[in-house]
PDB file of C-alpha atoms in Angstrom:
ATOM      1  CA  ARG A 936       0.000   0.000   0.000  1.00  0.00           C
ATOM      2  CA  GLN A 937       1.373   3.403  -0.906  1.00  0.00           C
ATOM      3  CA  GLN A 938       1.799   6.009   1.797  1.00  0.00           C
ATOM      4  CA  ARG A 939       2.233   9.760   1.397  1.00  0.00           C
ATOM      5  CA  VAL A 940       5.653  10.923   2.630  1.00  0.00           C
ATOM      6  CA  ARG A 941       5.785  14.629   3.445  1.00  0.00           C
ATOM      7  CA  GLY A 942       8.689  17.010   3.983  1.00  0.00           C
ATOM      8  CA  GLN A 943      10.843  15.995   1.017  1.00  0.00           C
ATOM      9  CA  THR A 944      13.303  18.218  -0.871  1.00  0.00           C
ATOM     10  CA  GLU A 945      12.225  16.503  -4.108  1.00  0.00           C
ATOM     11  CA  GLY A 946       8.971  14.794  -4.883  1.00  0.00           C
ATOM     12  CA  GLU A 947       6.008  14.162  -7.112  1.00  0.00           C
ATOM     13  CA  PHE A 948       3.825  17.030  -5.879  1.00  0.00           C
ATOM     14  CA  ILE A 949       3.906  20.044  -3.553  1.00  0.00           C
ATOM     15  CA  ASP A 950       2.831  19.735   0.069  1.00  0.00           C
ATOM     16  CA  ILE A 951       0.454  22.702   0.360  1.00  0.00           C
ATOM     17  CA  ASP A 952       0.882  23.081   4.128  1.00  0.00           C
ATOM     18  CA  ALA A 953       4.687  23.057   3.885  1.00  0.00           C
ATOM     19  CA  GLY A 954       4.514  25.509   0.961  1.00  0.00           C
ATOM     20  CA  ILE A 955       2.376  27.947   2.981  1.00  0.00           C
ATOM     21  CA  ASP A 956       4.760  27.666   5.947  1.00  0.00           C
ATOM     22  CA  ALA A 957       7.728  28.366   3.631  1.00  0.00           C
ATOM     23  CA  MET A 958       6.025  31.449   2.189  1.00  0.00           C
ATOM     24  CA  ILE A 959       5.182  32.777   5.681  1.00  0.00           C
ATOM     25  CA  ALA A 960       8.808  32.279   6.765  1.00  0.00           C
ATOM     26  CA  ARG A 961      10.062  34.028   3.633  1.00  0.00           C
ATOM     27  CA  ARG A 962       7.768  37.039   4.104  1.00  0.00           C
ATOM     28  CA  ALA A 963       8.779  37.232   7.762  1.00  0.00           C
ATOM     29  CA  GLY A 964      12.424  37.483   6.653  1.00  0.00           C
ATOM     30  CA  ALA A 965      13.433  34.015   7.890  1.00  0.00           C
ATOM     31  CA  ALA A 966      15.043  31.281   5.837  1.00  0.00           C
ATOM     32  CA  PRO A 967      12.228  29.063   4.492  1.00  0.00           C
ATOM     33  CA  ASP A 968      12.327  25.286   4.826  1.00  0.00           C
ATOM     34  CA  THR A 969      13.011  23.790   1.372  1.00  0.00           C
ATOM     35  CA  ARG A 970      11.307  20.493   2.170  1.00  0.00           C
ATOM     36  CA  VAL A 971       7.988  21.358   0.518  1.00  0.00           C
ATOM     37  CA  TYR A 972       7.406  18.258  -1.603  1.00  0.00           C
ATOM     38  CA  CYS A 973       5.590  14.961  -1.115  1.00  0.00           C
ATOM     39  CA  ARG A 974       5.814  11.621  -2.805  1.00  0.00           C
ATOM     40  CA  TYR A 975       4.207   8.218  -2.500  1.00  0.00           C
ATOM     41  CA  GLU A 976       6.283   5.279  -1.299  1.00  0.00           C
ATOM     42  CA  ARG A 977       5.549   1.698  -0.503  1.00  0.00           C
ATOM     43  CA  ARG A 978       6.605   1.356   3.106  1.00  0.00           C
ATOM     44  CA  SER A 979       4.708  -1.685   4.325  1.00  0.00           C
ATOM     45  CA  ARG A 980       3.334  -4.868   2.843  1.00  0.00           C
ATOM     46  CA  ASP A 981      -0.330  -5.671   3.282  1.00  0.00           C
ATOM     47  CA  MET A 982      -1.178  -8.642   1.110  1.00  0.00           C
ATOM     48  CA  SER A 983      -2.878 -12.025   1.439  1.00  0.00           C
ATOM     49  CA  VAL A 984      -2.177 -14.778  -1.078  1.00  0.00           C
ATOM     50  CA  LEU A 985      -4.089 -18.004  -1.604  1.00  0.00           C
ATOM     51  CA  LEU A 986      -2.134 -20.483  -3.698  1.00  0.00           C
ATOM     52  CA  LEU A 987      -4.172 -23.183  -5.467  1.00  0.00           C
ATOM     53  CA  ILE A 988      -2.423 -26.319  -6.710  1.00  0.00           C
ATOM     54  CA  ASP A 989      -3.971 -28.416  -9.457  1.00  0.00           C
ATOM     55  CA  SER A 990      -3.896 -32.024  -8.279  1.00  0.00           C
ATOM     56  CA  SER A 991      -5.844 -33.573 -11.136  1.00  0.00           C
ATOM     57  CA  ARG A 992      -4.847 -36.767 -12.929  1.00  0.00           C
ATOM     58  CA  SER A 993      -3.237 -34.844 -15.804  1.00  0.00           C
ATOM     59  CA  THR A 994      -0.575 -33.513 -13.396  1.00  0.00           C
ATOM     60  CA  THR A 995       0.765 -37.053 -12.872  1.00  0.00           C
ATOM     61  CA  GLU A 996       2.154 -37.094 -16.413  1.00  0.00           C
ATOM     62  CA  ARG A 997       5.865 -36.581 -16.952  1.00  0.00           C
ATOM     63  CA  MET A 998       6.996 -33.250 -18.296  1.00  0.00           C
ATOM     64  CA  ARG A 999       8.480 -33.219 -21.756  1.00  0.00           C
ATOM     65  CA  GLY A1000      12.245 -33.773 -21.547  1.00  0.00           C
ATOM     66  CA  SER A1001      12.214 -34.469 -17.802  1.00  0.00           C
ATOM     67  CA  THR A1002      11.778 -37.345 -15.384  1.00  0.00           C
ATOM     68  CA  SER A1003       9.644 -35.182 -13.059  1.00  0.00           C
ATOM     69  CA  THR A1004       5.866 -35.033 -13.176  1.00  0.00           C
ATOM     70  CA  VAL A1005       3.906 -31.801 -13.384  1.00  0.00           C
ATOM     71  CA  LEU A1006       2.671 -32.334  -9.819  1.00  0.00           C
ATOM     72  CA  GLU A1007       6.227 -32.722  -8.521  1.00  0.00           C
ATOM     73  CA  MET A1008       7.156 -29.406 -10.120  1.00  0.00           C
ATOM     74  CA  GLU A1009       4.001 -27.789  -8.712  1.00  0.00           C
ATOM     75  CA  ARG A1010       4.879 -29.008  -5.211  1.00  0.00           C
ATOM     76  CA  LEU A1011       8.479 -27.786  -5.541  1.00  0.00           C
ATOM     77  CA  SER A1012       7.501 -24.343  -6.846  1.00  0.00           C
ATOM     78  CA  THR A1013       4.845 -24.029  -4.138  1.00  0.00           C
ATOM     79  CA  ALA A1014       7.357 -24.895  -1.403  1.00  0.00           C
ATOM     80  CA  LEU A1015       9.812 -22.286  -2.735  1.00  0.00           C
ATOM     81  CA  LEU A1016       7.104 -19.635  -2.962  1.00  0.00           C
ATOM     82  CA  ALA A1017       5.847 -20.476   0.533  1.00  0.00           C
ATOM     83  CA  ARG A1018       9.340 -20.066   1.970  1.00  0.00           C
ATOM     84  CA  ALA A1019       9.675 -16.674   0.248  1.00  0.00           C
ATOM     85  CA  MET A1020       6.281 -15.486   1.509  1.00  0.00           C
ATOM     86  CA  THR A1021       7.156 -16.666   5.016  1.00  0.00           C
ATOM     87  CA  ASP A1022      10.410 -14.674   4.905  1.00  0.00           C
ATOM     88  CA  VAL A1023       8.627 -11.550   3.661  1.00  0.00           C
ATOM     89  CA  GLY A1024       5.824 -11.927   6.213  1.00  0.00           C
ATOM     90  CA  ASP A1025       2.830 -12.058   3.862  1.00  0.00           C
ATOM     91  CA  ALA A1026      -0.263 -13.925   4.986  1.00  0.00           C
ATOM     92  CA  PHE A1027      -0.824 -16.920   2.729  1.00  0.00           C
ATOM     93  CA  ALA A1028      -2.749 -20.148   2.435  1.00  0.00           C
ATOM     94  CA  ILE A1029      -2.220 -23.198   0.234  1.00  0.00           C
ATOM     95  CA  ALA A1030      -4.896 -25.535  -1.089  1.00  0.00           C
ATOM     96  CA  ALA A1031      -5.057 -28.287  -3.706  1.00  0.00           C
ATOM     97  CA  PHE A1032      -8.020 -29.114  -5.907  1.00  0.00           C
ATOM     98  CA  CYS A1033      -9.470 -31.670  -8.275  1.00  0.00           C
ATOM     99  CA  SER A1034     -12.992 -32.579  -9.351  1.00  0.00           C
ATOM    100  CA  ASN A1035     -15.130 -35.519 -10.332  1.00  0.00           C
ATOM    101  CA  GLY A1036     -18.073 -33.778 -11.910  1.00  0.00           C
ATOM    102  CA  ARG A1037     -20.048 -30.748 -10.793  1.00  0.00           C
ATOM    103  CA  GLU A1038     -21.205 -32.358  -7.547  1.00  0.00           C
ATOM    104  CA  ASP A1039     -17.754 -33.548  -6.399  1.00  0.00           C
ATOM    105  CA  VAL A1040     -15.257 -30.679  -6.423  1.00  0.00           C
ATOM    106  CA  ARG A1041     -12.489 -31.431  -3.925  1.00  0.00           C
ATOM    107  CA  TYR A1042     -10.646 -28.664  -2.099  1.00  0.00           C
ATOM    108  CA  GLU A1043      -7.855 -29.915   0.151  1.00  0.00           C
ATOM    109  CA  ARG A1044      -6.333 -27.440   2.605  1.00  0.00           C
ATOM    110  CA  VAL A1045      -2.565 -27.685   2.889  1.00  0.00           C
ATOM    111  CA  LYS A1046      -2.010 -24.518   4.951  1.00  0.00           C
ATOM    112  CA  ASP A1047      -4.574 -22.028   6.246  1.00  0.00           C
ATOM    113  CA  PHE A1048      -4.184 -18.301   6.804  1.00  0.00           C
ATOM    114  CA  GLY A1049      -2.747 -17.574  10.226  1.00  0.00           C
ATOM    115  CA  ARG A1050      -1.077 -20.983  10.505  1.00  0.00           C
ATOM    116  CA  PRO A1051       2.692 -21.440  10.150  1.00  0.00           C
ATOM    117  CA  PHE A1052       4.332 -23.081   7.170  1.00  0.00           C
ATOM    118  CA  ASP A1053       5.845 -25.848   9.248  1.00  0.00           C
ATOM    119  CA  ALA A1054       6.704 -29.538   8.889  1.00  0.00           C
ATOM    120  CA  GLY A1055       3.014 -30.484   8.964  1.00  0.00           C
ATOM    121  CA  ALA A1056       2.238 -28.207   6.026  1.00  0.00           C
ATOM    122  CA  LEU A1057       5.273 -29.554   4.153  1.00  0.00           C
ATOM    123  CA  ASP A1058       4.068 -33.115   4.800  1.00  0.00           C
ATOM    124  CA  ARG A1059       0.586 -32.296   3.503  1.00  0.00           C
ATOM    125  CA  LEU A1060       2.143 -30.646   0.442  1.00  0.00           C
ATOM    126  CA  ALA A1061       4.400 -33.650  -0.213  1.00  0.00           C
ATOM    127  CA  GLY A1062       1.461 -36.027   0.229  1.00  0.00           C
ATOM    128  CA  LEU A1063      -0.609 -34.568  -2.606  1.00  0.00           C
ATOM    129  CA  VAL A1064      -1.518 -37.100  -5.271  1.00  0.00           C
ATOM    130  CA  GLY A1065      -3.058 -36.433  -8.660  1.00  0.00           C
ATOM    131  CA  ASP A1066      -6.514 -37.812  -9.348  1.00  0.00           C
ATOM    132  CA  TYR A1067      -9.789 -36.960 -11.104  1.00  0.00           C
ATOM    133  CA  SER A1068     -10.306 -33.854 -13.283  1.00  0.00           C
ATOM    134  CA  THR A1069      -9.883 -30.060 -13.321  1.00  0.00           C
ATOM    135  CA  ARG A1070     -12.862 -27.725 -12.809  1.00  0.00           C
ATOM    136  CA  LEU A1071     -11.280 -24.307 -12.244  1.00  0.00           C
ATOM    137  CA  GLY A1072     -14.331 -22.049 -11.972  1.00  0.00           C
ATOM    138  CA  ALA A1073     -15.911 -23.766  -8.984  1.00  0.00           C
ATOM    139  CA  VAL A1074     -12.678 -23.990  -6.994  1.00  0.00           C
ATOM    140  CA  MET A1075     -11.804 -20.360  -7.763  1.00  0.00           C
ATOM    141  CA  ARG A1076     -15.157 -19.263  -6.343  1.00  0.00           C
ATOM    142  CA  HIS A1077     -14.562 -21.344  -3.213  1.00  0.00           C
ATOM    143  CA  ALA A1078     -11.046 -19.919  -2.801  1.00  0.00           C
ATOM    144  CA  GLY A1079     -12.498 -16.437  -3.296  1.00  0.00           C
ATOM    145  CA  ASN A1080     -14.682 -16.974  -0.227  1.00  0.00           C
ATOM    146  CA  ASP A1081     -11.552 -17.746   1.813  1.00  0.00           C
ATOM    147  CA  LEU A1082      -9.824 -14.617   0.484  1.00  0.00           C
ATOM    148  CA  ARG A1083     -12.814 -12.360   1.161  1.00  0.00           C
ATOM    149  CA  SER A1084     -12.421 -13.045   4.883  1.00  0.00           C
ATOM    150  CA  GLN A1085      -8.901 -11.556   4.812  1.00  0.00           C
ATOM    151  CA  LYS A1086      -8.744  -7.878   5.791  1.00  0.00           C
ATOM    152  CA  SER A1087      -5.578  -7.060   3.858  1.00  0.00           C
ATOM    153  CA  TYR A1088      -5.289  -4.300   1.272  1.00  0.00           C
ATOM    154  CA  ARG A1089      -4.378  -6.668  -1.570  1.00  0.00           C
ATOM    155  CA  ARG A1090      -5.785 -10.160  -1.977  1.00  0.00           C
ATOM    156  CA  LEU A1091      -4.230 -12.403  -4.593  1.00  0.00           C
ATOM    157  CA  LEU A1092      -5.369 -15.789  -5.866  1.00  0.00           C
ATOM    158  CA  MET A1093      -2.585 -17.737  -7.605  1.00  0.00           C
ATOM    159  CA  ILE A1094      -3.211 -20.992  -9.443  1.00  0.00           C
ATOM    160  CA  VAL A1095      -0.418 -23.426 -10.233  1.00  0.00           C
ATOM    161  CA  THR A1096      -1.757 -25.752 -12.913  1.00  0.00           C
ATOM    162  CA  ASP A1097      -0.930 -27.564 -16.104  1.00  0.00           C
ATOM    163  CA  GLY A1098      -3.598 -25.455 -17.805  1.00  0.00           C
ATOM    164  CA  GLU A1099      -5.886 -28.251 -18.949  1.00  0.00           C
ATOM    165  CA  PRO A1100      -9.465 -27.691 -17.692  1.00  0.00           C
ATOM    166  CA  SER A1101     -11.543 -30.828 -18.078  1.00  0.00           C
ATOM    167  CA  ASP A1102     -14.174 -32.853 -16.274  1.00  0.00           C
ATOM    168  CA  ILE A1103     -16.199 -36.000 -16.875  1.00  0.00           C
ATOM    169  CA  ASP A1104     -19.595 -34.269 -17.201  1.00  0.00           C
ATOM    170  CA  VAL A1105     -18.573 -31.565 -19.712  1.00  0.00           C
ATOM    171  CA  HIS A1106     -18.811 -32.197 -23.432  1.00  0.00           C
ATOM    172  CA  ASP A1107     -18.304 -28.643 -24.736  1.00  0.00           C
ATOM    173  CA  PRO A1108     -14.526 -27.974 -24.767  1.00  0.00           C
ATOM    174  CA  ASP A1109     -15.034 -24.223 -24.184  1.00  0.00           C
ATOM    175  CA  TYR A1110     -17.430 -24.521 -21.223  1.00  0.00           C
ATOM    176  CA  LEU A1111     -14.848 -24.888 -18.438  1.00  0.00           C
ATOM    177  CA  ALA A1112     -12.576 -22.169 -19.852  1.00  0.00           C
ATOM    178  CA  GLU A1113     -15.527 -19.760 -20.034  1.00  0.00           C
ATOM    179  CA  ASP A1114     -16.624 -20.726 -16.523  1.00  0.00           C
ATOM    180  CA  ALA A1115     -13.103 -19.969 -15.253  1.00  0.00           C
ATOM    181  CA  ARG A1116     -13.167 -16.641 -17.109  1.00  0.00           C
ATOM    182  CA  ALA A1117     -16.492 -15.754 -15.451  1.00  0.00           C
ATOM    183  CA  ALA A1118     -15.064 -16.699 -12.025  1.00  0.00           C
ATOM    184  CA  VAL A1119     -12.062 -14.424 -12.615  1.00  0.00           C
ATOM    185  CA  HIS A1120     -14.370 -11.503 -13.412  1.00  0.00           C
ATOM    186  CA  GLU A1121     -16.498 -12.198 -10.309  1.00  0.00           C
ATOM    187  CA  LEU A1122     -13.403 -12.246  -8.078  1.00  0.00           C
ATOM    188  CA  ASN A1123     -12.031  -9.105  -9.719  1.00  0.00           C
ATOM    189  CA  ARG A1124     -15.220  -7.230  -8.846  1.00  0.00           C
ATOM    190  CA  ASP A1125     -14.555  -8.110  -5.195  1.00  0.00           C
ATOM    191  CA  GLY A1126     -10.986  -6.770  -5.368  1.00  0.00           C
ATOM    192  CA  ILE A1127      -9.301 -10.161  -5.673  1.00  0.00           C
TER     193      ILE A1127
END
């Protein structure tokens, strides 16, 4: 969040109060204070991040040119990002998702907001297995409800996925992509 910093010798705009004080000092015959500018700076972090990991069956496939699966790379990148967010002090949560039709969307909590990223969270992250399908829109809406409860200035939903939306009850190839697009717009209206 940006904060206004007053009393600067250089800046983006003039501090009206400091400018008036400088003019009064000048007319009174005193040396005016030259710190009459303001600028905006980012001085503190105020962000909550919810990281969603795709744990569908397609993530169990090996990556091209590698012996690692997509899910292994997702777990590794999530662990690195979690360590960085812990060091910076941002509030974050981690969840995994997969689906088996509209009625069976699974949302597995790895780490909740306000809980430490400790050995238990690492064990839950390492224990993720890929199964079922990918229905992004529904899980994004559910994750949005978790993020809405956070009182931070910025709320970010990150999805680590192989990018293949699919499910057993969907026959139109564009349906799930459009549903995810609609979910993104709904979350954006709420400041996420």
